[in-house]
mmCIF file of C-alpha atoms in Angstrom:
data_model
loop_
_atom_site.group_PDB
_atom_site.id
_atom_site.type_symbol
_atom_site.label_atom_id
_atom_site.label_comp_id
_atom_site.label_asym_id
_atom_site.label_seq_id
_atom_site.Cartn_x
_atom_site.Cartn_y
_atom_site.Cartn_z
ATOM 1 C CA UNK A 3 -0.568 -11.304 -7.297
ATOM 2 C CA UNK A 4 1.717 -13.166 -5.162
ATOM 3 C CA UNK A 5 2.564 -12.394 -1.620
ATOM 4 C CA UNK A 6 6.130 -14.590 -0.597
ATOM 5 C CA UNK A 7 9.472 -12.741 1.027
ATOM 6 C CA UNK A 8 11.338 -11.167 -1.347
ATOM 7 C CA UNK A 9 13.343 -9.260 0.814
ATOM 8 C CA UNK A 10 17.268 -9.098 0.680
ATOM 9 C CA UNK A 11 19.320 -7.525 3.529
ATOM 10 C CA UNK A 12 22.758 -5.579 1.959
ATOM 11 C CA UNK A 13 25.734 -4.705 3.892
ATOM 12 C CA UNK A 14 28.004 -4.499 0.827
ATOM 13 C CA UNK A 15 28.173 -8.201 -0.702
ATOM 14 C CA UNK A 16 26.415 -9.538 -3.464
ATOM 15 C CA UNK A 17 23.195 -11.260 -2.810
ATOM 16 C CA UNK A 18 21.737 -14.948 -4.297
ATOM 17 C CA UNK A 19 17.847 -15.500 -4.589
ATOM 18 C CA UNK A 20 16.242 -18.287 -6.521
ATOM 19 C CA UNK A 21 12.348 -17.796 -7.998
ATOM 20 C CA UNK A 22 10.581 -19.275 -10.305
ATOM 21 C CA UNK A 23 8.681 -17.457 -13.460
ATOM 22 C CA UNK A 24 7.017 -18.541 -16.577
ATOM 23 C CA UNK A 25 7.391 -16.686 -19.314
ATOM 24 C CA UNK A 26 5.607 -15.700 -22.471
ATOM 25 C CA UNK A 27 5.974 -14.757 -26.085
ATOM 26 C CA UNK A 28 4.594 -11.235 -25.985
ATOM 27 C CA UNK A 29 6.333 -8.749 -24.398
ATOM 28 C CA UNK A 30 2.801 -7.942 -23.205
ATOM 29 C CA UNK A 31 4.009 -3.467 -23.696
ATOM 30 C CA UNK A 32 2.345 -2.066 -26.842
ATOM 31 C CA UNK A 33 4.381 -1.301 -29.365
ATOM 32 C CA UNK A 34 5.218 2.615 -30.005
ATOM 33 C CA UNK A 35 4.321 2.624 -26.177
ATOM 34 C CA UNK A 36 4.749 6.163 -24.503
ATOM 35 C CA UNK A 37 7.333 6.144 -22.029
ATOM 36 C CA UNK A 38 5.027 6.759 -18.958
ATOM 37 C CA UNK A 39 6.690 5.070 -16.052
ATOM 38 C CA UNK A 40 10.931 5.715 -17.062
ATOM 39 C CA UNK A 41 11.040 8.205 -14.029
ATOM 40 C CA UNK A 42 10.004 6.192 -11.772
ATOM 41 C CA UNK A 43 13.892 4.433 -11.198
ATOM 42 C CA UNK A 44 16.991 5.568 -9.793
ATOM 43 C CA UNK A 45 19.545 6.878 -12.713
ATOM 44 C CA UNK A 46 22.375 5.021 -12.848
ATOM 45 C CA UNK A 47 24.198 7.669 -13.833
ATOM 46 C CA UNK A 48 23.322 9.826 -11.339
ATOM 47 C CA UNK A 49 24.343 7.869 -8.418
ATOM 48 C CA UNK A 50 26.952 8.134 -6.214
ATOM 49 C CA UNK A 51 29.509 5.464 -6.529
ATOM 50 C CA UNK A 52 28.596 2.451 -4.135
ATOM 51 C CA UNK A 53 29.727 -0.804 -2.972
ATOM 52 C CA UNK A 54 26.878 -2.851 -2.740
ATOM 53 C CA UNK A 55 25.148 -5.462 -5.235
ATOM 54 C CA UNK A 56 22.568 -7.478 -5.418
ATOM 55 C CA UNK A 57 21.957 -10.512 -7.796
ATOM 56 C CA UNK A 58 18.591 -12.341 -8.045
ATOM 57 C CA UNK A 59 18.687 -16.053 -10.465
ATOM 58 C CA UNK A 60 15.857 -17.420 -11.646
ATOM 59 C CA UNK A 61 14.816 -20.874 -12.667
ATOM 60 C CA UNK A 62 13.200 -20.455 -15.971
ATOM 61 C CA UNK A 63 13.362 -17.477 -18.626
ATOM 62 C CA UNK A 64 11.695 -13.820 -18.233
ATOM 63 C CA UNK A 65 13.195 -11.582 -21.085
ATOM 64 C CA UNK A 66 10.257 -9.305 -20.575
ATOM 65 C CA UNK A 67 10.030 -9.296 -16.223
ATOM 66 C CA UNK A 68 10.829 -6.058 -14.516
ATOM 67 C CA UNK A 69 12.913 -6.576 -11.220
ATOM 68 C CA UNK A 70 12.597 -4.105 -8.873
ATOM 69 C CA UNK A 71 13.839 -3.373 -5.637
ATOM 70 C CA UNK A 72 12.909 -0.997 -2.998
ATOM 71 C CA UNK A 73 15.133 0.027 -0.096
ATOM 72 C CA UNK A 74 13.124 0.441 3.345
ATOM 73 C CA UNK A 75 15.703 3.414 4.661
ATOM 74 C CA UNK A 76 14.650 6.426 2.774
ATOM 75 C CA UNK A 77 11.058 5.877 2.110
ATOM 76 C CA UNK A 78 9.054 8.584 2.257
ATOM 77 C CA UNK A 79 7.126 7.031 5.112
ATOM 78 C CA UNK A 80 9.957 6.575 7.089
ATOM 79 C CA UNK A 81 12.250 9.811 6.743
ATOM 80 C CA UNK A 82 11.559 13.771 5.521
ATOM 81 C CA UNK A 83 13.141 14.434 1.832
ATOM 82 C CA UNK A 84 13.277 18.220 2.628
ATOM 83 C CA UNK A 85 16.931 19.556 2.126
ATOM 84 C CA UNK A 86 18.333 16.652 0.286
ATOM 85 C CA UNK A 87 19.878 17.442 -2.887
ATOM 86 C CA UNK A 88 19.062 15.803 -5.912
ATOM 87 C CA UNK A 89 21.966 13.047 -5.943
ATOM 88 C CA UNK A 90 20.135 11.892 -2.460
ATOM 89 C CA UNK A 91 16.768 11.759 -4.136
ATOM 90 C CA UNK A 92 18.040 9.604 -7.059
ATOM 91 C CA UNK A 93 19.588 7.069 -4.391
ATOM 92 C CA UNK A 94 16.299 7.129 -2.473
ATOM 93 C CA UNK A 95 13.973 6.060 -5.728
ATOM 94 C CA UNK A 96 13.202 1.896 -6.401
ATOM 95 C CA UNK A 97 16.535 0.351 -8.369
ATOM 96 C CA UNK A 98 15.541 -0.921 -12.024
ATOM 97 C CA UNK A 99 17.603 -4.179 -12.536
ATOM 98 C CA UNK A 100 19.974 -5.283 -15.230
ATOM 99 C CA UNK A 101 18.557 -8.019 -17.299
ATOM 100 C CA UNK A 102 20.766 -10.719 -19.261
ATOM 101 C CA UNK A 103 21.312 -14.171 -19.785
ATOM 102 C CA UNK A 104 17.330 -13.849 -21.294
ATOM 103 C CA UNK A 105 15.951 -12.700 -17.987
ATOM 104 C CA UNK A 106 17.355 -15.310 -15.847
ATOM 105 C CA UNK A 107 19.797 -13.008 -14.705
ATOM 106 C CA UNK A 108 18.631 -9.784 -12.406
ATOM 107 C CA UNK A 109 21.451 -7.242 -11.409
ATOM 108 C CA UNK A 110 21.517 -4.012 -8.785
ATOM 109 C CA UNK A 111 24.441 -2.263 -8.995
ATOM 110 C CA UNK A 112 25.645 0.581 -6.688
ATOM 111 C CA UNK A 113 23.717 -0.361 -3.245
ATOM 112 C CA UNK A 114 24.345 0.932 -0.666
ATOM 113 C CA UNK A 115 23.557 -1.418 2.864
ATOM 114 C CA UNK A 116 19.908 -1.802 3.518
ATOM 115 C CA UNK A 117 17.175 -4.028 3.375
ATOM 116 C CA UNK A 118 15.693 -4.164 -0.210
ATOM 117 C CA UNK A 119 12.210 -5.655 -0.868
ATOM 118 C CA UNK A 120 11.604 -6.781 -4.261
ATOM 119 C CA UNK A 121 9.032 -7.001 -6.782
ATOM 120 C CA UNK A 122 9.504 -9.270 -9.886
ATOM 121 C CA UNK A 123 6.689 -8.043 -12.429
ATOM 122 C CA UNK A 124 5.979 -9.743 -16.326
ATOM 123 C CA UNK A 125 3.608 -8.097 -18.008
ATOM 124 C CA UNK A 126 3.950 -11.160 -20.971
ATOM 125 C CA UNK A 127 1.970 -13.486 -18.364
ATOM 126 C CA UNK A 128 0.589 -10.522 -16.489
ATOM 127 C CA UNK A 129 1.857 -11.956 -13.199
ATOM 128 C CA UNK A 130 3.546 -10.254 -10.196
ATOM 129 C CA UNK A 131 5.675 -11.157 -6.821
ATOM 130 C CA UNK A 132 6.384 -9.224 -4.071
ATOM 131 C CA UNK A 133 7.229 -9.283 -0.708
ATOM 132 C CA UNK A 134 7.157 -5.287 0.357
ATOM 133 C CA UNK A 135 6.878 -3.847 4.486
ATOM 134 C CA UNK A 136 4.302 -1.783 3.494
ATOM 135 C CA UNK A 137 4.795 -0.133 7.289
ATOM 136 C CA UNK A 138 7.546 0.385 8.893
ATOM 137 C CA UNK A 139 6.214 -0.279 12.305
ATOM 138 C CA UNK A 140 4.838 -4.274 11.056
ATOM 139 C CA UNK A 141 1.354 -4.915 12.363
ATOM 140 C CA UNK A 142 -0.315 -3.595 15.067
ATOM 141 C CA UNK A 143 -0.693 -7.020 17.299
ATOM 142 C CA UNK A 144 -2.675 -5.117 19.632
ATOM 143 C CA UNK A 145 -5.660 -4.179 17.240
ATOM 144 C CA UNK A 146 -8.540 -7.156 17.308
ATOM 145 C CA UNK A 147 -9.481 -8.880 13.843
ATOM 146 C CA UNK A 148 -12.708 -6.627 14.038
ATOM 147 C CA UNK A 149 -10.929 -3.823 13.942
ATOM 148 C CA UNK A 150 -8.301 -4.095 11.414
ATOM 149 C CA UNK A 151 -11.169 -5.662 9.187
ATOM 150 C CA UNK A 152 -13.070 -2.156 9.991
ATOM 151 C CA UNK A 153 -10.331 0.043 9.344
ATOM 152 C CA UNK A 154 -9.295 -1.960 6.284
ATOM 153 C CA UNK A 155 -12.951 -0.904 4.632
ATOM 154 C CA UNK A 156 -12.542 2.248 5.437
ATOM 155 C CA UNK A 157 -9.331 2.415 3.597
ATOM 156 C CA UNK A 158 -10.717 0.885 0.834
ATOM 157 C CA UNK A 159 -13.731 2.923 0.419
ATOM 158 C CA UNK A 160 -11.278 6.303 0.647
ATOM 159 C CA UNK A 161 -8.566 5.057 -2.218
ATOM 160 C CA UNK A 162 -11.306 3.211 -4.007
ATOM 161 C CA UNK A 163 -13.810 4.567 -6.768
ATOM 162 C CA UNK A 164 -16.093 6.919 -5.357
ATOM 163 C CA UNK A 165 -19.990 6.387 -6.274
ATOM 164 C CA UNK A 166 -21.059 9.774 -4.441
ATOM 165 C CA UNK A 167 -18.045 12.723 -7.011
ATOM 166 C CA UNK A 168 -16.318 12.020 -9.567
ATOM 167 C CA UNK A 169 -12.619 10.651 -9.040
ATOM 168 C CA UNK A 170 -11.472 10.087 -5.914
ATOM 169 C CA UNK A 171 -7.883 9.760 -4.961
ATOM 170 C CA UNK A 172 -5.896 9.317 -7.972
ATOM 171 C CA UNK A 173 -9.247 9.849 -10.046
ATOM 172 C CA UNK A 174 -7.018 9.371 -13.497
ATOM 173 C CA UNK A 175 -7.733 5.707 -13.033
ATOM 174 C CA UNK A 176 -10.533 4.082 -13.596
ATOM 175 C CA UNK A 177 -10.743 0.921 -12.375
ATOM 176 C CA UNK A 178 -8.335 -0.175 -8.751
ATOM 177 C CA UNK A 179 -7.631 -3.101 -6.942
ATOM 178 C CA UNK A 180 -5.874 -3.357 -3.602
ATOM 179 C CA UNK A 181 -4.052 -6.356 -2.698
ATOM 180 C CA UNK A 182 -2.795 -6.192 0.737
ATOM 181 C CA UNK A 183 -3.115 -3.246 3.904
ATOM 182 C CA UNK A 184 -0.969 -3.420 6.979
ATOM 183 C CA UNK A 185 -2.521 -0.989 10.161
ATOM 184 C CA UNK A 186 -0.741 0.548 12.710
ATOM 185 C CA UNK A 187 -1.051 3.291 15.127
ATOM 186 C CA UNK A 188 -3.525 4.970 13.054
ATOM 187 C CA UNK A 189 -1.549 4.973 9.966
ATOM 188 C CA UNK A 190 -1.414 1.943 6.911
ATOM 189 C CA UNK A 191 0.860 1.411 4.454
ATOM 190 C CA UNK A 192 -1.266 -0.157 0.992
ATOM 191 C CA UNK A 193 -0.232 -1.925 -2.004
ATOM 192 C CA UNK A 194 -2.489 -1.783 -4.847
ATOM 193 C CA UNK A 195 -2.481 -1.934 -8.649
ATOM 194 C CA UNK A 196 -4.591 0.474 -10.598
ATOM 195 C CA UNK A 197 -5.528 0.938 -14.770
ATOM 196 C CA UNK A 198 -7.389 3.033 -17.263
ATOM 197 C CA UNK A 199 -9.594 1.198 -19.664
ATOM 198 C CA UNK A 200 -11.261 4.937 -20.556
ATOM 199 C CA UNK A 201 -9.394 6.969 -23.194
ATOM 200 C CA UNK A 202 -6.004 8.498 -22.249
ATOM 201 C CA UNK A 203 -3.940 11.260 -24.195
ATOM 202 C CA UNK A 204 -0.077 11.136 -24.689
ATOM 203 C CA UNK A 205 1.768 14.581 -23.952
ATOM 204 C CA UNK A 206 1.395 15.215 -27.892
ATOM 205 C CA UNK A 207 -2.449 14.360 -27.551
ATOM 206 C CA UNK A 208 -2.450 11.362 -29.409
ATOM 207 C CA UNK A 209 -4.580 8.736 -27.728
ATOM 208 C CA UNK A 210 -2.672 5.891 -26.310
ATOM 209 C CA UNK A 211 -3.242 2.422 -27.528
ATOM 210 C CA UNK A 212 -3.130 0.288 -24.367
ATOM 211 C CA UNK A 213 -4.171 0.253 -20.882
ATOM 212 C CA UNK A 214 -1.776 2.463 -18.520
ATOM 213 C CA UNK A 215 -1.660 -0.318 -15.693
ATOM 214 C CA UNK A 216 0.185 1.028 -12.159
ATOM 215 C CA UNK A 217 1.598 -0.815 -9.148
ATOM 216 C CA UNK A 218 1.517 1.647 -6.054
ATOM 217 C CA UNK A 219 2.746 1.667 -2.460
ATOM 218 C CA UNK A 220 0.216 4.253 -0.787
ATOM 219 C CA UNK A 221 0.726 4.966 3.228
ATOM 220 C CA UNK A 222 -2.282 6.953 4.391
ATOM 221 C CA UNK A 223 -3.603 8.203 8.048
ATOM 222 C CA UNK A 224 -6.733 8.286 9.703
ATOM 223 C CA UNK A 225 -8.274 11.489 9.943
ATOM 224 C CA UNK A 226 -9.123 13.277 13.441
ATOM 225 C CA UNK A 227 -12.778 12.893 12.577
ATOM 226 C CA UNK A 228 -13.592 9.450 11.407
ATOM 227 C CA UNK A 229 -16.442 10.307 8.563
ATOM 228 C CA UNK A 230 -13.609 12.154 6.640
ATOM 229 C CA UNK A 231 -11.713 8.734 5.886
ATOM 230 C CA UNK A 232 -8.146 7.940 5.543
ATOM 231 C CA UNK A 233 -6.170 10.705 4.208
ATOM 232 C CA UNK A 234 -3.246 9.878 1.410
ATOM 233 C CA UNK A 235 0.197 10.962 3.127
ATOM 234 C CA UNK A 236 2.561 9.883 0.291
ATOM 235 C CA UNK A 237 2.767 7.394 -2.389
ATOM 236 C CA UNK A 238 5.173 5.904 -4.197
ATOM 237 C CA UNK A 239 4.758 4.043 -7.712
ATOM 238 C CA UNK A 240 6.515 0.903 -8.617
ATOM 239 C CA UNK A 241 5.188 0.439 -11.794
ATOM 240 C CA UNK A 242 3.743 1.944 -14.553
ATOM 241 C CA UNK A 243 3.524 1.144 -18.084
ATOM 242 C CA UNK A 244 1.531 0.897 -21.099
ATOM 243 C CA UNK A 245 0.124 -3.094 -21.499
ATOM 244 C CA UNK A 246 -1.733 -4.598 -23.658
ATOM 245 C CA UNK A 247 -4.327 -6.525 -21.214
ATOM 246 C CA UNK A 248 -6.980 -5.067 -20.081
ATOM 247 C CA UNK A 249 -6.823 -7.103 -16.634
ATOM 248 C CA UNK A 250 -5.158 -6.798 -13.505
ATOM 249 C CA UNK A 251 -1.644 -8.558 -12.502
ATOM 250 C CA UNK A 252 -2.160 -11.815 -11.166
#
């Protein structure tokens, strides 16, 4: 995984940002895959006409890369969902790109102004970018290195594999990696990728070939009594799909 700024401010224009990828022949998605992460996007068809658009060039190739990109305004760290109507919800959800000119081409369509981090994802070289706030607030400057370094294992060892019960938060997957934490005021926000090597079962309880891999933003809040850990407020999955490898994104 690569942390570098991928973050694009919109107030109604298109958008220009250059990366580099390289790609692969393998699509690196199983064939016959289940379709476990198509929910995850806004539908375009769903959403309410808009302005705004945002295109992203790259360099090299990537017919297989997923671009996504995440708005900061409606996450569900930052405002309540309750009474919005389902057109709202579909507006609030990460924004699938369009792919063409074999993946060196990335287009948003129907944005509406705000600032949109971005993740650019291949699951052919099994690499990933991203530049995501994970808290709306930024770092807490006033916390010493000690202490974000003690709350940051304590965040780990909640969301993590648990050696003392079975599962754990999110206890469907089996083996979890987190790549970056940001603290403040007693709350983090946490990006981390997560799989299942163990056997998993599609809706019609066939098992599924591959490895179900998932990318996660997870914002989470320190319980009142320390022993009892950091407690999961919301979470919000970027992506998840059915992969070949058995390894974590790079």
């Amino acid at each position: 995984m690569k942390n570098i700024l991928l973050c694009c401010l919109l107030l109604g224009v298109t958008g220009l940002l250059s990366a580099a990828d390289a790609p692969a022949p393998s699509s690196g998605v199983v064939d016959d895959k289940v379709p476990v992460g198509e929910y995850l996007y806004a539908n375009v068809q769903k959403l309410p006409p808009a302005e705004g658009a945002l295109k992203v060039i790259f360099t090299s190739p990537g017919p297989h890369r997923v671009v996504v990109a995440y708005g900061r305004r409606f996450r569900k760290d930052r405002k309540s969902r309750d009474g919005s109507v389902e057109a709202e919800r579909e507006t609030y959800k990460p924004r699938l790109a369009e792919l063409s000119d074999n993946g060196t081409t990335a287009l948003f369509r129907n944005l509406t102004p705000d600032f949109y981090d971005l993740f650019v994802i291949d699951p052919s070289s099994m690499s990933f970018y991203e530049g995501t706030a994970l808290h709306k607030l930024g770092r807490d400057e006033t916390l010493t290195e000690t202490e974000v370094a003690g709350f940051q294992e304590e965040i780990r060892r909640s969301l993590g594999l648990r050696d003392d019960r079975i599962g754990g938060w999110e206890g469907f997957f089996d083996h979890k990696r987190i790549e970056r934490i940001e603290v403040s005021e007693g709350r983090a926000g946490v990006l981390m990728q997560q799989m299942r090597l163990g056997v998993a079962l599609a809706e019609s309880g066939d098992r599924l070939k591959g490895t179900i891999h998932s990318l996660d933003v997870v914002w989470v809040e320190r319980a009142k009594v320390a022993e009892a850990g950091w407690q999961v407020i919301n979470r919000q999955q970027i992506y998840r799909e059915e992969l070949v490898s058995k390894e974590f994104f790079r």
